[in-house]
Amino acid sequence: MATPSLIQLVDIPQRGDARGGLSVAEIGGALPFPVRRVYWIHGTAPSVSRGFHAHKKLHQLCVCVAGSVRLSLFDGRREESVVLDSSAKGLLVGPGLWREMHDFSPDCVLVVFADAEYDEADYIRDRDQFISHVHSS
Ligand code: TYD
């Protein structure tokens, strides 16, 4: 059986018209979980990389609503990356995945929907600790 990709993209319905774009993320549509928090990353210089953590329980949907960014995911064994450059695609990032964000365009706005409030205790910020965590679970 083929190994499932770490990159899980979802289509975000586009409801734009001649007046401009309109993208919809809702439960039963693009969002597979009830949202308890939304944050957005913007104004990150192209030379800056961020992320470098995993979550123990958190589920997220990342949508690049302007510009572009490359997200890489690592499950402790293999790494895959994807360029997000469309508000018509969202990247689902579940727990147990080390994520890094690279190559931000200057105009990038990355919106992240999450199924829980911010909780530092849910973070694993040390890569070696992350690898031990996935290999012990
Ligand atoms: P951090 O997780 O380091 O950002 P990134 O993974 O994008 O590099 O978060 C930066 C700071 O913001 C850190 O002090 C935690 C804080 N923060 C919150 O208070 N609430 C949030 O929802 C998020 C995502 C971060």
PDB file of C-alpha atoms and ligand atoms in Angstrom:
ATOM      1  CA  MET A   1       0.000   0.000   0.000  1.00  0.00           C
ATOM      2  CA  ALA A   2       1.316   3.464  -0.882  1.00  0.00           C
ATOM      3  CA  THR A   3       2.454   5.645   2.012  1.00  0.00           C
ATOM      4  CA  PRO A   4       0.004   8.531   2.450  1.00  0.00           C
ATOM      5  CA  SER A   5       1.445  11.947   1.723  1.00  0.00           C
ATOM      6  CA  LEU A   6       2.138  14.257   4.634  1.00  0.00           C
ATOM      7  CA  ILE A   7       0.776  17.057   2.464  1.00  0.00           C
ATOM      8  CA  GLN A   8      -2.988  17.110   2.838  1.00  0.00           C
ATOM      9  CA  LEU A   9      -4.480  19.861   0.725  1.00  0.00           C
ATOM     10  CA  VAL A  10      -8.138  20.802   0.821  1.00  0.00           C
ATOM     11  CA  ASP A  11     -10.030  22.810  -1.756  1.00  0.00           C
ATOM     12  CA  ILE A  12     -11.464  26.058  -0.479  1.00  0.00           C
ATOM     13  CA  PRO A  13     -14.664  26.978  -2.278  1.00  0.00           C
ATOM     14  CA  GLN A  14     -14.344  30.106  -4.381  1.00  0.00           C
ATOM     15  CA  ARG A  15     -17.392  32.343  -4.508  1.00  0.00           C
ATOM     16  CA  GLY A  16     -15.835  35.348  -6.199  1.00  0.00           C
ATOM     17  CA  ASP A  17     -17.369  37.132  -9.108  1.00  0.00           C
ATOM     18  CA  ALA A  18     -16.658  40.142 -11.306  1.00  0.00           C
ATOM     19  CA  ARG A  19     -16.331  42.272  -8.142  1.00  0.00           C
ATOM     20  CA  GLY A  20     -13.428  40.234  -6.790  1.00  0.00           C
ATOM     21  CA  GLY A  21     -12.514  37.096  -4.901  1.00  0.00           C
ATOM     22  CA  LEU A  22     -14.383  35.529  -2.021  1.00  0.00           C
ATOM     23  CA  SER A  23     -13.172  32.313  -0.405  1.00  0.00           C
ATOM     24  CA  VAL A  24     -15.118  30.349   2.196  1.00  0.00           C
ATOM     25  CA  ALA A  25     -13.859  28.126   5.009  1.00  0.00           C
ATOM     26  CA  GLU A  26     -16.717  26.577   6.957  1.00  0.00           C
ATOM     27  CA  ILE A  27     -17.542  23.425   8.885  1.00  0.00           C
ATOM     28  CA  GLY A  28     -18.796  20.782   6.489  1.00  0.00           C
ATOM     29  CA  GLY A  29     -16.779  22.457   3.751  1.00  0.00           C
ATOM     30  CA  ALA A  30     -13.058  23.142   3.888  1.00  0.00           C
ATOM     31  CA  LEU A  31     -12.877  23.006   7.687  1.00  0.00           C
ATOM     32  CA  PRO A  32     -12.829  19.511   9.200  1.00  0.00           C
ATOM     33  CA  PHE A  33     -12.938  20.806  12.795  1.00  0.00           C
ATOM     34  CA  PRO A  34     -14.654  23.513  14.849  1.00  0.00           C
ATOM     35  CA  VAL A  35     -12.380  26.555  14.986  1.00  0.00           C
ATOM     36  CA  ARG A  36     -11.413  27.939  18.392  1.00  0.00           C
ATOM     37  CA  ARG A  37      -8.605  30.239  17.257  1.00  0.00           C
ATOM     38  CA  VAL A  38      -7.496  32.056  14.118  1.00  0.00           C
ATOM     39  CA  TYR A  39      -4.155  33.788  13.688  1.00  0.00           C
ATOM     40  CA  TRP A  40      -2.297  35.170  10.727  1.00  0.00           C
ATOM     41  CA  ILE A  41       1.372  35.579   9.936  1.00  0.00           C
ATOM     42  CA  HIS A  42       2.347  38.569   7.826  1.00  0.00           C
ATOM     43  CA  GLY A  43       5.294  40.857   7.231  1.00  0.00           C
ATOM     44  CA  THR A  44       7.842  38.046   7.515  1.00  0.00           C
ATOM     45  CA  ALA A  45      10.935  38.809   5.449  1.00  0.00           C
ATOM     46  CA  PRO A  46      11.943  36.269   2.766  1.00  0.00           C
ATOM     47  CA  SER A  47      15.191  35.592   4.603  1.00  0.00           C
ATOM     48  CA  VAL A  48      13.347  34.582   7.769  1.00  0.00           C
ATOM     49  CA  SER A  49      12.171  31.046   8.463  1.00  0.00           C
ATOM     50  CA  ARG A  50       9.761  30.218  11.244  1.00  0.00           C
ATOM     51  CA  GLY A  51       7.762  27.438  12.804  1.00  0.00           C
ATOM     52  CA  PHE A  52      10.303  24.832  13.961  1.00  0.00           C
ATOM     53  CA  HIS A  53       7.864  23.081  16.242  1.00  0.00           C
ATOM     54  CA  ALA A  54       5.269  20.329  16.411  1.00  0.00           C
ATOM     55  CA  HIS A  55       2.028  20.045  18.334  1.00  0.00           C
ATOM     56  CA  LYS A  56       0.909  17.163  20.493  1.00  0.00           C
ATOM     57  CA  LYS A  57      -2.829  17.553  19.861  1.00  0.00           C
ATOM     58  CA  LEU A  58      -3.554  20.629  17.765  1.00  0.00           C
ATOM     59  CA  HIS A  59      -5.166  20.472  14.337  1.00  0.00           C
ATOM     60  CA  GLN A  60      -4.680  23.375  11.964  1.00  0.00           C
ATOM     61  CA  LEU A  61      -5.684  24.512   8.503  1.00  0.00           C
ATOM     62  CA  CYS A  62      -3.218  26.922   6.856  1.00  0.00           C
ATOM     63  CA  VAL A  63      -4.340  29.152   4.015  1.00  0.00           C
ATOM     64  CA  CYS A  64      -2.028  31.553   2.226  1.00  0.00           C
ATOM     65  CA  VAL A  65      -4.455  34.330   1.330  1.00  0.00           C
ATOM     66  CA  ALA A  66      -1.789  36.575  -0.245  1.00  0.00           C
ATOM     67  CA  GLY A  67       1.698  35.975  -1.620  1.00  0.00           C
ATOM     68  CA  SER A  68       3.388  32.631  -1.093  1.00  0.00           C
ATOM     69  CA  VAL A  69       5.228  30.544   1.458  1.00  0.00           C
ATOM     70  CA  ARG A  70       6.779  27.073   1.522  1.00  0.00           C
ATOM     71  CA  LEU A  71       5.731  24.782   4.325  1.00  0.00           C
ATOM     72  CA  SER A  72       7.701  21.674   5.136  1.00  0.00           C
ATOM     73  CA  LEU A  73       6.359  18.842   7.257  1.00  0.00           C
ATOM     74  CA  PHE A  74       8.392  16.100   8.922  1.00  0.00           C
ATOM     75  CA  ASP A  75       6.816  13.124  10.706  1.00  0.00           C
ATOM     76  CA  GLY A  76      10.043  11.886  12.255  1.00  0.00           C
ATOM     77  CA  ARG A  77      10.881   9.736   9.243  1.00  0.00           C
ATOM     78  CA  ARG A  78      10.280  11.677   6.066  1.00  0.00           C
ATOM     79  CA  GLU A  79       9.919  15.279   5.083  1.00  0.00           C
ATOM     80  CA  GLU A  80       7.687  16.773   2.403  1.00  0.00           C
ATOM     81  CA  SER A  81       7.127  20.352   1.429  1.00  0.00           C
ATOM     82  CA  VAL A  82       4.591  22.363  -0.502  1.00  0.00           C
ATOM     83  CA  VAL A  83       4.361  25.914  -1.748  1.00  0.00           C
ATOM     84  CA  LEU A  84       1.138  27.612  -0.695  1.00  0.00           C
ATOM     85  CA  ASP A  85       0.281  30.451  -3.049  1.00  0.00           C
ATOM     86  CA  SER A  86      -3.485  30.359  -3.418  1.00  0.00           C
ATOM     87  CA  SER A  87      -6.456  31.198  -1.240  1.00  0.00           C
ATOM     88  CA  ALA A  88      -8.230  28.328  -3.017  1.00  0.00           C
ATOM     89  CA  LYS A  89      -6.092  25.681  -1.224  1.00  0.00           C
ATOM     90  CA  GLY A  90      -5.618  24.943   2.449  1.00  0.00           C
ATOM     91  CA  LEU A  91      -2.998  22.719   4.062  1.00  0.00           C
ATOM     92  CA  LEU A  92      -4.171  20.533   6.926  1.00  0.00           C
ATOM     93  CA  VAL A  93      -1.495  20.105   9.576  1.00  0.00           C
ATOM     94  CA  GLY A  94      -2.363  17.655  12.308  1.00  0.00           C
ATOM     95  CA  PRO A  95      -0.539  16.740  15.513  1.00  0.00           C
ATOM     96  CA  GLY A  96       2.777  14.919  15.415  1.00  0.00           C
ATOM     97  CA  LEU A  97       4.232  16.893  12.528  1.00  0.00           C
ATOM     98  CA  TRP A  98       7.300  19.072  12.751  1.00  0.00           C
ATOM     99  CA  ARG A  99       6.576  22.146  10.630  1.00  0.00           C
ATOM    100  CA  GLU A 100       8.805  24.800   9.185  1.00  0.00           C
ATOM    101  CA  MET A 101       7.906  27.812   7.058  1.00  0.00           C
ATOM    102  CA  HIS A 102      10.407  29.131   4.530  1.00  0.00           C
ATOM    103  CA  ASP A 103      10.622  31.440   1.515  1.00  0.00           C
ATOM    104  CA  PHE A 104       7.964  33.933   2.551  1.00  0.00           C
ATOM    105  CA  SER A 105       7.151  36.419  -0.175  1.00  0.00           C
ATOM    106  CA  PRO A 106       7.164  39.967   1.204  1.00  0.00           C
ATOM    107  CA  ASP A 107       3.391  40.225   0.733  1.00  0.00           C
ATOM    108  CA  CYS A 108       2.614  36.822   2.274  1.00  0.00           C
ATOM    109  CA  VAL A 109      -0.360  36.593   4.606  1.00  0.00           C
ATOM    110  CA  LEU A 110      -0.761  33.106   6.050  1.00  0.00           C
ATOM    111  CA  VAL A 111      -4.029  32.551   7.914  1.00  0.00           C
ATOM    112  CA  VAL A 112      -4.148  29.623  10.327  1.00  0.00           C
ATOM    113  CA  PHE A 113      -7.358  28.126  11.703  1.00  0.00           C
ATOM    114  CA  ALA A 114      -6.866  26.015  14.821  1.00  0.00           C
ATOM    115  CA  ASP A 115      -9.109  23.729  16.842  1.00  0.00           C
ATOM    116  CA  ALA A 116      -7.833  24.936  20.229  1.00  0.00           C
ATOM    117  CA  GLU A 117      -6.712  28.056  22.000  1.00  0.00           C
ATOM    118  CA  TYR A 118      -3.020  28.826  22.301  1.00  0.00           C
ATOM    119  CA  ASP A 119      -1.345  26.476  24.778  1.00  0.00           C
ATOM    120  CA  GLU A 120       2.428  26.454  25.086  1.00  0.00           C
ATOM    121  CA  ALA A 121       2.198  23.012  26.760  1.00  0.00           C
ATOM    122  CA  ASP A 122       0.976  21.569  23.454  1.00  0.00           C
ATOM    123  CA  TYR A 123       4.200  22.606  21.675  1.00  0.00           C
ATOM    124  CA  ILE A 124       7.328  20.538  21.093  1.00  0.00           C
ATOM    125  CA  ARG A 125       9.988  23.072  20.134  1.00  0.00           C
ATOM    126  CA  ASP A 126      13.055  20.839  20.223  1.00  0.00           C
ATOM    127  CA  ARG A 127      13.581  18.709  17.092  1.00  0.00           C
ATOM    128  CA  ASP A 128      15.385  15.873  18.896  1.00  0.00           C
ATOM    129  CA  GLN A 129      12.663  15.790  21.533  1.00  0.00           C
ATOM    130  CA  PHE A 130      10.090  15.652  18.715  1.00  0.00           C
ATOM    131  CA  ILE A 131      11.848  12.678  17.127  1.00  0.00           C
ATOM    132  CA  SER A 132      11.918  10.859  20.489  1.00  0.00           C
ATOM    133  CA  HIS A 133       8.234  11.720  20.971  1.00  0.00           C
ATOM    134  CA  VAL A 134       7.118  10.219  17.632  1.00  0.00           C
ATOM    135  CA  HIS A 135       9.279   7.135  17.966  1.00  0.00           C
ATOM    136  CA  SER A 136       7.887   6.413  21.455  1.00  0.00           C
ATOM    137  CA  SER A 137       4.221   6.883  20.516  1.00  0.00           C
TER     138      SER A 137
HETATM  139  P1  TYD B   1       5.544  31.031  17.445  1.00  0.00           P
HETATM  140  O1  TYD B   1       4.720  29.805  17.688  1.00  0.00           O
HETATM  141  O2  TYD B   1       6.968  31.000  17.853  1.00  0.00           O
HETATM  142  O3  TYD B   1       5.448  31.450  15.913  1.00  0.00           O
HETATM  143  P2  TYD B   1       5.931  30.665  14.613  1.00  0.00           P
HETATM  144  O4  TYD B   1       5.697  29.215  14.836  1.00  0.00           O
HETATM  145  O5  TYD B   1       5.089  31.225  13.525  1.00  0.00           O
HETATM  146  O6  TYD B   1       7.360  30.968  14.345  1.00  0.00           O
HETATM  147  O7  TYD B   1       4.789  32.238  18.160  1.00  0.00           O
HETATM  148  C1  TYD B   1       5.381  33.520  18.313  1.00  0.00           C
HETATM  149  C2  TYD B   1       4.902  34.117  19.613  1.00  0.00           C
HETATM  150  O8  TYD B   1       3.500  34.343  19.575  1.00  0.00           O
HETATM  151  C3  TYD B   1       5.175  33.228  20.804  1.00  0.00           C
HETATM  152  O9  TYD B   1       5.579  34.067  21.892  1.00  0.00           O
HETATM  153  C4  TYD B   1       3.840  32.628  21.115  1.00  0.00           C
HETATM  154  C5  TYD B   1       2.864  33.679  20.660  1.00  0.00           C
HETATM  155  N1  TYD B   1       1.580  33.154  20.178  1.00  0.00           N
HETATM  156  C6  TYD B   1       0.435  33.403  20.895  1.00  0.00           C
HETATM  157  O10 TYD B   1       0.450  34.069  21.956  1.00  0.00           O
HETATM  158  N2  TYD B   1      -0.759  32.949  20.434  1.00  0.00           N
HETATM  159  C7  TYD B   1      -0.849  32.223  19.296  1.00  0.00           C
HETATM  160  O11 TYD B   1      -1.962  31.811  18.888  1.00  0.00           O
HETATM  161  C8  TYD B   1       0.363  31.947  18.558  1.00  0.00           C
HETATM  162  C9  TYD B   1       0.315  31.134  17.296  1.00  0.00           C
HETATM  163  C10 TYD B   1       1.551  32.429  19.032  1.00  0.00           C
END
